[in-house]
Coordinates of C-alpha atoms in Angstrom, one line a residue:
M1 CA 192.2 111.2 -27.7
T2 CA 195.2 110.1 -28.1
S3 CA 196.5 109.5 -24.6
N4 CA 193.5 107.5 -24.1
A5 CA 194.3 104.9 -26.9
A6 CA 197.9 104.5 -25.2
A7 CA 196.2 103.6 -22.2
V8 CA 193.7 101.2 -23.4
K9 CA 196.6 99.7 -25.7
K10 CA 199.1 99.3 -22.7
R11 CA 195.7 97.6 -20.7
F12 CA 194.7 95.4 -23.5
S13 CA 198.5 94.4 -23.3
D14 CA 198.7 94.3 -19.7
E15 CA 196.5 91.6 -20.0
L16 CA 197.3 89.2 -22.9
L17 CA 200.7 89.2 -21.1
C18 CA 199.0 88.6 -17.6
Y19 CA 197.4 85.4 -19.6
V20 CA 200.4 84.4 -21.4
A21 CA 202.3 83.8 -18.0
L22 CA 199.0 82.0 -16.9
F23 CA 199.0 79.4 -19.9
A24 CA 203.0 79.2 -18.6
F25 CA 202.5 78.1 -15.3
S26 CA 199.5 75.9 -15.7
A27 CA 201.5 74.0 -18.8
G28 CA 203.9 74.2 -17.1
A29 CA 202.6 72.6 -13.5
A30 CA 201.3 69.9 -16.0
W31 CA 204.3 69.1 -17.7
L32 CA 205.6 68.6 -14.0
C33 CA 202.8 66.2 -13.7
V34 CA 203.3 64.0 -16.6
V35 CA 207.1 64.3 -17.4
D36 CA 208.1 60.8 -16.8
I37 CA 205.1 60.0 -18.9
V38 CA 205.9 62.2 -22.1
L39 CA 210.0 61.0 -22.0
K40 CA 209.0 57.5 -21.2
Q41 CA 206.2 56.0 -21.7
P42 CA 205.7 53.3 -24.6
V43 CA 202.5 52.9 -27.3
A44 CA 199.4 53.6 -24.4
V45 CA 196.5 51.6 -24.6
D46 CA 193.9 54.0 -25.5
F47 CA 196.9 55.9 -27.7
K48 CA 197.1 52.5 -29.5
S49 CA 193.0 52.4 -30.5
F50 CA 193.5 56.4 -32.1
Y51 CA 196.7 55.7 -33.4
T52 CA 195.7 52.7 -35.4
A53 CA 192.0 54.4 -36.6
A54 CA 194.6 57.1 -37.8
V55 CA 196.4 54.5 -39.7
A56 CA 193.2 52.9 -41.3
A57 CA 191.7 56.8 -41.9
S58 CA 194.8 57.5 -43.7
R59 CA 194.4 53.8 -45.9
G60 CA 190.6 54.2 -46.6
L61 CA 189.9 51.9 -44.3
D62 CA 186.8 51.1 -42.0
V63 CA 187.8 52.2 -38.4
Y64 CA 184.9 51.0 -36.7
D65 CA 185.8 47.5 -37.5
V66 CA 188.1 46.2 -34.3
K67 CA 189.1 43.5 -37.0
V68 CA 191.3 46.3 -39.1
L69 CA 192.7 47.9 -36.4
E70 CA 194.0 44.5 -34.2
S71 CA 195.9 43.9 -38.2
I72 CA 197.1 47.3 -38.4
A73 CA 198.6 47.1 -34.6
T74 CA 199.7 43.7 -35.5
E75 CA 201.6 44.8 -38.8
M76 CA 203.2 47.6 -37.2
R77 CA 204.3 45.8 -34.0
L78 CA 202.8 48.0 -31.5
P79 CA 202.3 46.8 -27.9
R80 CA 201.3 43.5 -27.2
G81 CA 197.6 43.5 -25.6
P82 CA 194.3 44.4 -26.4
T83 CA 193.3 46.6 -29.2
Y84 CA 190.0 48.9 -27.9
P85 CA 187.7 49.7 -30.7
Y86 CA 187.6 53.1 -31.6
L87 CA 184.7 54.5 -30.6
Y88 CA 184.3 58.5 -31.4
P89 CA 183.2 60.5 -34.6
P90 CA 184.9 59.8 -37.7
F91 CA 186.0 63.5 -37.6
F92 CA 188.8 63.0 -34.7
A93 CA 190.3 59.9 -36.8
H94 CA 190.4 61.9 -39.6
A95 CA 191.4 65.0 -38.4
F96 CA 194.6 63.6 -37.0
S97 CA 195.4 61.3 -39.4
W98 CA 198.9 63.0 -39.9
L99 CA 199.7 61.0 -36.7
A100 CA 199.6 57.9 -39.1
R101 CA 203.0 59.5 -41.2
L102 CA 205.3 59.7 -37.3
R103 CA 206.7 56.4 -35.3
P104 CA 204.2 54.8 -32.9
S105 CA 206.9 56.6 -30.4
V106 CA 207.2 59.5 -31.6
A107 CA 203.5 60.4 -32.7
Q108 CA 202.9 58.9 -28.7
Q109 CA 204.9 61.8 -27.2
V110 CA 203.9 64.1 -29.8
W111 CA 200.2 63.7 -28.7
S112 CA 201.0 63.5 -25.0
S113 CA 202.7 67.4 -25.3
M114 CA 199.5 68.3 -27.0
A115 CA 197.4 67.2 -24.1
V116 CA 200.0 69.3 -22.0
I117 CA 199.5 72.0 -24.1
G118 CA 196.1 72.0 -24.4
H119 CA 195.7 71.7 -20.7
G120 CA 197.4 74.7 -20.3
L121 CA 194.9 76.7 -22.5
A122 CA 192.4 74.9 -21.1
A123 CA 193.4 76.4 -17.6
T124 CA 193.6 79.7 -19.2
F125 CA 190.2 79.8 -20.8
A126 CA 188.8 79.0 -17.2
V127 CA 190.4 81.6 -15.3
A128 CA 189.2 83.6 -18.0
A129 CA 185.4 82.7 -17.5
V130 CA 185.8 83.0 -13.8
R131 CA 187.1 86.3 -13.5
R132 CA 184.4 87.7 -16.1
A133 CA 182.0 85.9 -13.8
A134 CA 183.5 87.2 -10.9
Q135 CA 183.6 90.8 -12.4
P136 CA 180.9 91.5 -15.1
T137 CA 181.5 94.9 -16.0
P138 CA 183.4 95.3 -18.9
D139 CA 186.1 97.6 -17.1
A140 CA 186.9 95.1 -14.6
A141 CA 187.3 92.3 -16.7
R142 CA 190.6 94.2 -18.6
R143 CA 191.9 93.9 -15.3
P144 CA 195.1 91.8 -15.7
A145 CA 195.8 90.5 -11.5
I146 CA 194.7 87.3 -11.2
P147 CA 194.8 86.4 -7.7
A148 CA 197.6 84.2 -6.5
L149 CA 195.1 81.7 -4.8
L150 CA 193.4 80.9 -8.4
I151 CA 196.6 80.1 -9.9
A152 CA 197.4 77.9 -7.0
F153 CA 193.9 75.7 -7.4
I154 CA 195.3 75.1 -11.1
A155 CA 198.1 73.7 -10.0
F156 CA 196.3 71.5 -7.3
L157 CA 193.9 70.5 -9.5
A158 CA 196.1 68.9 -12.2
W159 CA 196.8 66.7 -9.6
A160 CA 193.7 66.4 -8.0
L161 CA 191.5 65.5 -11.0
N162 CA 194.7 62.8 -12.1
L163 CA 195.9 64.6 -15.3
R164 CA 198.3 62.0 -15.1
N165 CA 195.6 59.4 -16.0
S166 CA 194.3 60.8 -19.2
V167 CA 197.8 61.2 -20.3
G168 CA 199.5 57.7 -19.1
M169 CA 195.8 56.3 -21.0
G170 CA 197.1 58.4 -23.7
Q171 CA 193.0 59.6 -23.5
V172 CA 192.0 62.7 -25.1
N173 CA 190.3 64.5 -22.6
P174 CA 192.6 67.1 -22.4
L175 CA 191.9 68.5 -25.6
V176 CA 188.2 67.8 -25.3
L177 CA 188.7 70.2 -21.9
L178 CA 190.1 72.7 -24.0
F179 CA 187.5 73.5 -26.2
I180 CA 184.8 73.2 -23.5
C181 CA 187.2 75.7 -21.3
A182 CA 186.9 77.8 -24.8
A183 CA 183.6 77.5 -24.9
L184 CA 182.6 78.6 -21.7
A185 CA 185.0 81.8 -21.6
L186 CA 183.4 82.7 -24.9
S187 CA 179.8 82.1 -23.4
I188 CA 180.4 84.3 -20.0
R189 CA 181.1 87.1 -22.3
R190 CA 178.0 86.6 -24.6
K191 CA 179.9 86.0 -27.8
D192 CA 177.4 83.2 -28.5
L193 CA 178.3 82.2 -32.5
P194 CA 181.9 81.3 -31.6
A195 CA 181.0 79.9 -28.0
G196 CA 178.8 77.4 -30.2
L197 CA 181.3 76.6 -32.4
A198 CA 183.7 75.9 -29.7
L199 CA 181.8 73.6 -28.1
A200 CA 180.7 71.7 -31.8
V201 CA 184.5 71.0 -31.9
A202 CA 184.1 69.1 -28.0
A203 CA 180.9 67.4 -29.7
G204 CA 182.7 66.5 -33.1
I205 CA 185.7 64.9 -30.7
K206 CA 183.3 63.1 -27.5
V207 CA 179.9 62.9 -28.4
T208 CA 179.3 63.7 -24.7
P209 CA 179.8 67.6 -24.7
I210 CA 176.8 68.6 -26.4
L211 CA 174.9 68.2 -23.1
L212 CA 176.4 71.3 -22.1
A213 CA 174.2 72.8 -25.0
V214 CA 171.3 72.4 -23.2
P215 CA 171.2 75.8 -21.1
W216 CA 171.7 77.1 -24.1
V217 CA 168.0 75.5 -25.7
V218 CA 166.6 76.6 -22.1
A219 CA 167.6 80.4 -22.2
R220 CA 166.4 80.7 -25.7
R221 CA 170.4 81.3 -26.8
V222 CA 169.7 81.7 -30.3
R223 CA 173.1 82.5 -31.8
A224 CA 175.2 80.1 -29.5
L225 CA 172.5 76.9 -30.8
A226 CA 173.6 78.2 -34.7
G227 CA 177.3 78.4 -34.0
L228 CA 177.2 74.7 -32.6
A229 CA 174.5 73.4 -35.5
A230 CA 176.7 75.0 -38.1
G231 CA 179.7 73.8 -36.4
L232 CA 178.8 70.2 -36.0
V233 CA 178.0 70.9 -40.4
A234 CA 181.6 72.4 -40.7
L235 CA 183.2 69.1 -38.8
V236 CA 181.2 67.1 -41.4
L237 CA 182.3 68.5 -44.4
L238 CA 185.6 70.0 -43.8
S239 CA 186.6 65.3 -43.6
L240 CA 184.8 64.9 -46.2
P241 CA 187.9 65.5 -48.4
F242 CA 189.8 62.9 -46.3
G243 CA 186.9 60.2 -47.7
A244 CA 185.2 60.1 -44.4
A245 CA 182.3 59.5 -45.8
P246 CA 181.3 56.2 -45.8
A247 CA 183.1 56.5 -42.3
W248 CA 179.9 58.7 -41.1
L249 CA 177.6 56.5 -42.5
E250 CA 178.8 53.5 -40.9
F251 CA 179.0 55.8 -37.4
L252 CA 175.1 56.4 -38.0
R253 CA 174.7 52.8 -38.5
R254 CA 176.5 52.2 -35.5
L255 CA 175.5 54.2 -32.8
P256 CA 172.8 52.8 -31.5
R257 CA 174.6 49.7 -30.6
M258 CA 176.9 52.2 -28.5
S259 CA 174.6 53.0 -26.3
H260 CA 173.5 52.4 -22.5
G261 CA 174.1 48.6 -21.5
A262 CA 174.8 47.7 -25.4
Q263 CA 177.5 44.9 -25.9
I264 CA 180.5 46.5 -28.1
P265 CA 182.4 44.1 -30.4
G266 CA 186.5 44.1 -29.0
L267 CA 185.3 45.9 -25.9
F268 CA 184.6 44.1 -22.0
D269 CA 181.3 44.3 -20.8
P270 CA 179.4 47.5 -19.7
G271 CA 179.1 46.1 -16.7
T272 CA 182.9 45.4 -15.6
T273 CA 183.7 47.6 -12.5
P274 CA 186.1 49.5 -14.9
N275 CA 183.1 51.6 -15.8
F276 CA 181.4 53.1 -12.9
S277 CA 178.6 55.4 -15.9
V278 CA 175.3 55.0 -14.6
A279 CA 175.3 52.3 -17.7
G280 CA 177.3 50.7 -15.7
F281 CA 175.9 50.9 -12.5
Y282 CA 172.9 49.8 -13.8
A283 CA 174.5 46.6 -15.8
R284 CA 176.0 45.5 -12.6
L285 CA 172.6 45.4 -10.8
F286 CA 170.8 43.9 -13.7
G287 CA 172.6 41.7 -15.3
Q288 CA 172.2 41.7 -19.4
D289 CA 169.3 43.0 -19.5
A290 CA 170.1 46.1 -22.3
A291 CA 166.5 47.1 -22.3
A292 CA 166.3 47.7 -18.2
I293 CA 169.9 49.8 -18.5
K294 CA 168.3 51.9 -21.3
A295 CA 165.5 53.0 -19.5
A296 CA 166.9 53.2 -15.9
S297 CA 169.8 55.2 -17.5
W298 CA 168.2 57.6 -19.0
I299 CA 165.4 58.3 -16.7
T300 CA 168.2 59.1 -13.9
L301 CA 170.0 61.4 -16.2
L302 CA 167.2 63.2 -17.4
L303 CA 166.6 63.7 -13.3
L304 CA 170.1 64.8 -13.4
L305 CA 169.9 67.1 -15.7
G306 CA 166.6 68.9 -14.9
G307 CA 167.5 69.5 -11.3
V308 CA 170.3 71.6 -13.1
L309 CA 167.9 73.2 -15.2
A310 CA 165.3 73.8 -12.3
L311 CA 167.6 75.8 -10.2
G312 CA 169.7 77.6 -12.4
G313 CA 166.4 79.3 -13.8
R314 CA 165.5 80.4 -17.6
S315 CA 167.8 83.3 -17.9
P316 CA 171.1 82.4 -16.2
S317 CA 173.5 85.3 -15.3
P318 CA 177.0 84.9 -15.8
P319 CA 178.2 83.7 -12.4
R320 CA 175.0 81.1 -12.2
S321 CA 175.9 79.6 -15.5
L322 CA 179.3 78.8 -14.1
R323 CA 177.4 77.6 -10.4
M324 CA 175.7 75.8 -12.8
L325 CA 178.3 74.0 -14.2
L326 CA 179.3 71.7 -11.3
P327 CA 176.3 69.3 -11.2
L328 CA 175.9 70.0 -15.1
L329 CA 179.4 68.6 -15.8
V330 CA 179.1 65.1 -13.4
T331 CA 175.8 64.9 -15.3
M332 CA 177.9 64.6 -18.3
I333 CA 180.6 62.5 -17.2
V334 CA 178.1 60.0 -15.6
A335 CA 175.9 60.1 -19.4
S336 CA 178.4 58.6 -21.3
P337 CA 177.9 55.1 -21.9
F338 CA 181.6 54.0 -20.2
T339 CA 183.3 56.4 -17.7
Y340 CA 186.1 55.9 -16.1
V341 CA 188.7 57.4 -14.3
H342 CA 190.2 60.1 -16.9
H343 CA 187.1 61.5 -17.5
V344 CA 187.2 63.2 -13.8
L345 CA 189.0 65.9 -15.6
Y346 CA 186.2 67.6 -17.0
L347 CA 185.2 68.7 -14.0
F348 CA 188.0 71.3 -13.9
P349 CA 186.7 74.3 -14.8
A350 CA 183.7 74.0 -12.6
A351 CA 186.1 72.9 -9.7
L352 CA 187.9 75.7 -10.8
Y353 CA 185.1 78.5 -9.9
A354 CA 183.8 76.9 -7.3
L355 CA 186.7 76.9 -5.4
D356 CA 187.8 80.6 -5.7
R357 CA 183.5 81.5 -5.1
A358 CA 184.6 79.1 -1.7
A359 CA 187.7 80.9 -1.1
K360 CA 186.4 84.5 -1.4
Q361 CA 183.3 83.6 0.5
E362 CA 184.8 82.4 3.5
R363 CA 183.4 78.9 3.5
P364 CA 185.9 76.4 4.6
V365 CA 183.8 73.6 4.6
E366 CA 182.6 74.0 1.0
M367 CA 186.2 74.3 0.5
G368 CA 186.7 71.2 2.3
A369 CA 184.6 69.2 1.1
L370 CA 185.7 70.0 -2.6
V371 CA 189.6 69.0 -2.0
V372 CA 188.5 66.0 -0.7
L373 CA 186.1 64.9 -3.0
L374 CA 187.8 66.2 -6.0
P375 CA 190.9 63.7 -5.7
L376 CA 188.2 60.9 -3.9
A377 CA 186.2 60.9 -7.5
T378 CA 189.4 59.6 -9.0
V379 CA 190.7 57.1 -7.0
D380 CA 191.0 53.9 -9.0
F381 CA 188.6 51.8 -6.4
P382 CA 188.0 49.1 -9.0
N383 CA 191.5 48.2 -8.9
I384 CA 191.2 47.7 -5.0
Y385 CA 187.9 45.8 -5.4
A386 CA 190.4 43.1 -7.0
R387 CA 192.4 42.8 -4.2
F388 CA 189.5 41.3 -2.4
K389 CA 189.3 37.8 -1.8
G390 CA 185.8 37.3 -2.7
P391 CA 183.0 39.0 -4.8
L392 CA 181.5 42.1 -3.7
P393 CA 178.1 43.0 -3.8
P394 CA 176.8 45.5 -6.7
L395 CA 176.1 48.0 -4.8
A396 CA 179.8 48.2 -3.4
L397 CA 181.7 48.1 -6.8
S398 CA 180.0 52.3 -7.8
I399 CA 182.7 54.4 -5.2
N400 CA 183.6 56.7 -7.9
L401 CA 180.0 56.9 -8.9
Y402 CA 178.6 57.6 -6.0
V403 CA 181.6 60.2 -5.4
L404 CA 180.7 62.0 -8.6
L405 CA 176.9 62.0 -7.4
A406 CA 178.3 63.3 -4.4
I407 CA 180.1 66.3 -5.7
Y408 CA 176.7 66.8 -8.0
A409 CA 174.8 66.5 -4.8
L410 CA 177.6 69.7 -3.3
G411 CA 177.4 71.9 -7.0
M412 CA 173.5 71.3 -6.5
F413 CA 174.0 72.9 -2.8
M414 CA 175.8 75.8 -3.8
L415 CA 173.9 76.2 -6.4
W416 CA 170.5 76.7 -4.5
R417 CA 172.3 78.8 -1.7
E418 CA 173.4 81.7 -3.6
R419 CA 169.8 81.6 -5.6
R420 CA 167.8 81.8 -2.5
E421 CA 171.0 84.8 -1.9
E422 CA 170.3 86.3 -4.4
A423 CA 167.0 86.2 -3.7
A424 CA 166.9 87.8 -0.5
A425 CA 169.2 90.6 -2.2
R426 CA 166.7 91.0 -4.5
E427 CA 163.2 91.4 -1.8
A428 CA 166.5 93.5 0.5
L429 CA 165.7 95.9 -2.5
A430 CA 162.6 96.0 -2.9
A431 CA 162.0 96.6 0.6
A432 CA 164.7 99.7 0.6
S433 CA 162.6 100.8 -2.4
D434 CA 158.8 100.7 -0.9
A435 CA 160.4 102.3 2.1
E436 CA 162.1 105.6 0.1
A437 CA 158.6 105.6 -2.4
A438 CA 156.7 105.5 1.1
A439 CA 158.9 108.3 2.5
A440 CA 158.7 110.4 -0.5
R441 CA 155.3 109.8 -0.7
E442 CA 154.4 111.5 3.0
A443 CA 156.8 114.1 2.4
L444 CA 154.9 114.9 -0.6
A445 CA 151.6 114.5 1.5
A446 CA 153.4 116.6 4.7
A447 CA 154.1 119.4 1.9
S448 CA 150.4 119.7 0.1
D449 CA 149.1 119.7 3.8
G450 CA 151.5 122.6 4.7
E451 CA 150.4 124.3 1.1
A452 CA 146.8 124.3 1.9
A453 CA 147.0 125.3 5.6
G454 CA 148.6 128.7 4.6
G455 CA 146.9 129.1 1.6
P456 CA 143.4 130.0 4.2
A457 CA 145.5 132.2 6.6
V458 CA 146.9 134.2 3.3
T459 CA 143.2 134.8 2.8
R460 CA 142.5 135.6 6.5
Q461 CA 145.0 138.2 6.4

């Protein structure tokens, strides 16, 4: 008994050490990717919005009034340029109101360092989910060995998915990605309640990750949905002692005016070229017709989401739930009323799984397509559009969206092919079982015939 306990303890110790080393590598790769930004960059344009909202929250002011944010930016002598409105739920501004106690430059460095740590943790959780899906038995899940190629993919994706853009803009994406990957790792292990809580934090910071709960609804994973609901309620309650009650009411009041095709005060037109969401695409086609933009956007998003759920099945296995993730995350990215280059970072866990799967199955075409499409989706094509002397047609201004839809199509193809292979394997197993049953029946019939033939012979004797 003692030797078994020591063996189990050693196995868990080795696994923990392995994941600590993996986190160090992932965070180190992220740090090398953005070290110049962390150390030298002044207050970034998006962090300027978050920082002024944190100051407003700490003072009990309206975080959704862009004029309040502009006055704070002027008062604190933040870099010139636009101060964009704060569009996230109140929890985020109030949870990070402690940043308001730091000087803006120090707060920026702390924020960027948190992004690096968040990316390292997100990569660690993503690898845990990938290994669990590939080795679903409990004993295999404890094996500490992590393939070197999987680790190389982590370093590649930090560059391919343009972590530099997220950190350079002062965005919150790496932190949201952390909780998405934590929810995935817990969900794969069937720890539904904590998975729901982790996803609640991601959705409490940025609303669109709540789309990842739709497969839970289809699969009737009640505990995961209960964790999500409890987590969202907890975020509201935790923010109330910090004076967030009026902010929540204001957020709910403004929410319809922040949807697809809406003109948000202080923010550029939804049809501007940096916005390559589905809503941005239709805004460039339909102009100021907000009703048409909203209707077309919702129809498109429902079709994208419906396709994923149709191929994913009602009760997806752990591996299939990760195969669904590539098209599902593309849908989540383009579902936002405003989608920019730095949002492509959310593809990280799905891209890691798809690359690992393609490498193990020796599918070079799929690997090549992923290696080309992922960095192509993060190219700043709107900056390229601006170099043309004449205006380009609206359909030519959505290359990033087209690349994301190509990634969606690739993810759907991979999901369809593997579902077909699973069905073929089940049919072969069923055929083998039928053949074994038929052989058993024939043997039993032969034995019965032999006994029947031997009976009269004994009687004749």
